[in-house]
Amino acid sequence: MAAYEPLDLSRWCNAGVELLGGDERDAVGSLSLRGLPFLVGADEGDAKDRCFIALAGSEDPVTVPIDRPAHSVVFAHLLLEASEGQSPAKVAEYVFHLSGGVEERVPIRERFEIGVRGG
């Protein structure tokens, strides 16, 4: 087993490469980002219209079951636009449901846990 394994999140993908603007065709499929493996969209990398999970304006949570032991979880995420108001603004929250019923909440703050595209 590798130290890091990408999860297939394609069933939750609801946005395509147009979300990033420009030609981002190489940002899909099996990728290595900062030396870690990620899977963006489908493994084949040919579904350019549904390869990202966009949460803009959504209050609906996305639940991703891992269903196996994990010592760390690494996200490749991006804030498309700066938040209004004072930075660092809390722009999201990750909630981890651990074995034994423990819940861990992690705030995602602009410029700390997440960066603005091109910023």
Tab-separated table of N, CA and C in Angstrom, residues 22 67 72 82-83 106 111:
chain	number	residue	atom	x	y	z
A	22	GLY	N	-10.197	29.520	-19.183
A	22	GLY	CA	-9.047	29.175	-20.011
A	22	GLY	C	-8.995	27.691	-20.313
A	67	ASP	N	-14.057	4.927	4.419
A	67	ASP	CA	-14.293	3.502	4.686
A	67	ASP	C	-13.038	2.656	4.840
A	72	SER	N	-3.912	10.531	7.689
A	72	SER	CA	-3.989	11.925	7.286
A	72	SER	C	-4.822	12.013	6.014
A	82	ALA	N	-11.815	35.840	-4.137
A	82	ALA	CA	-11.591	36.293	-2.767
A	82	ALA	C	-12.934	36.555	-2.097
A	83	SER	N	-12.993	36.267	-0.817
A	83	SER	CA	-14.229	36.514	-0.075
A	83	SER	C	-14.391	38.004	0.171
A	106	VAL	N	-12.932	21.260	11.177
A	106	VAL	CA	-11.740	22.004	10.773
A	106	VAL	C	-12.182	23.206	9.940
A	111	ARG	N	-6.488	32.181	2.669
A	111	ARG	CA	-5.070	32.497	2.834
A	111	ARG	C	-4.366	31.633	3.874
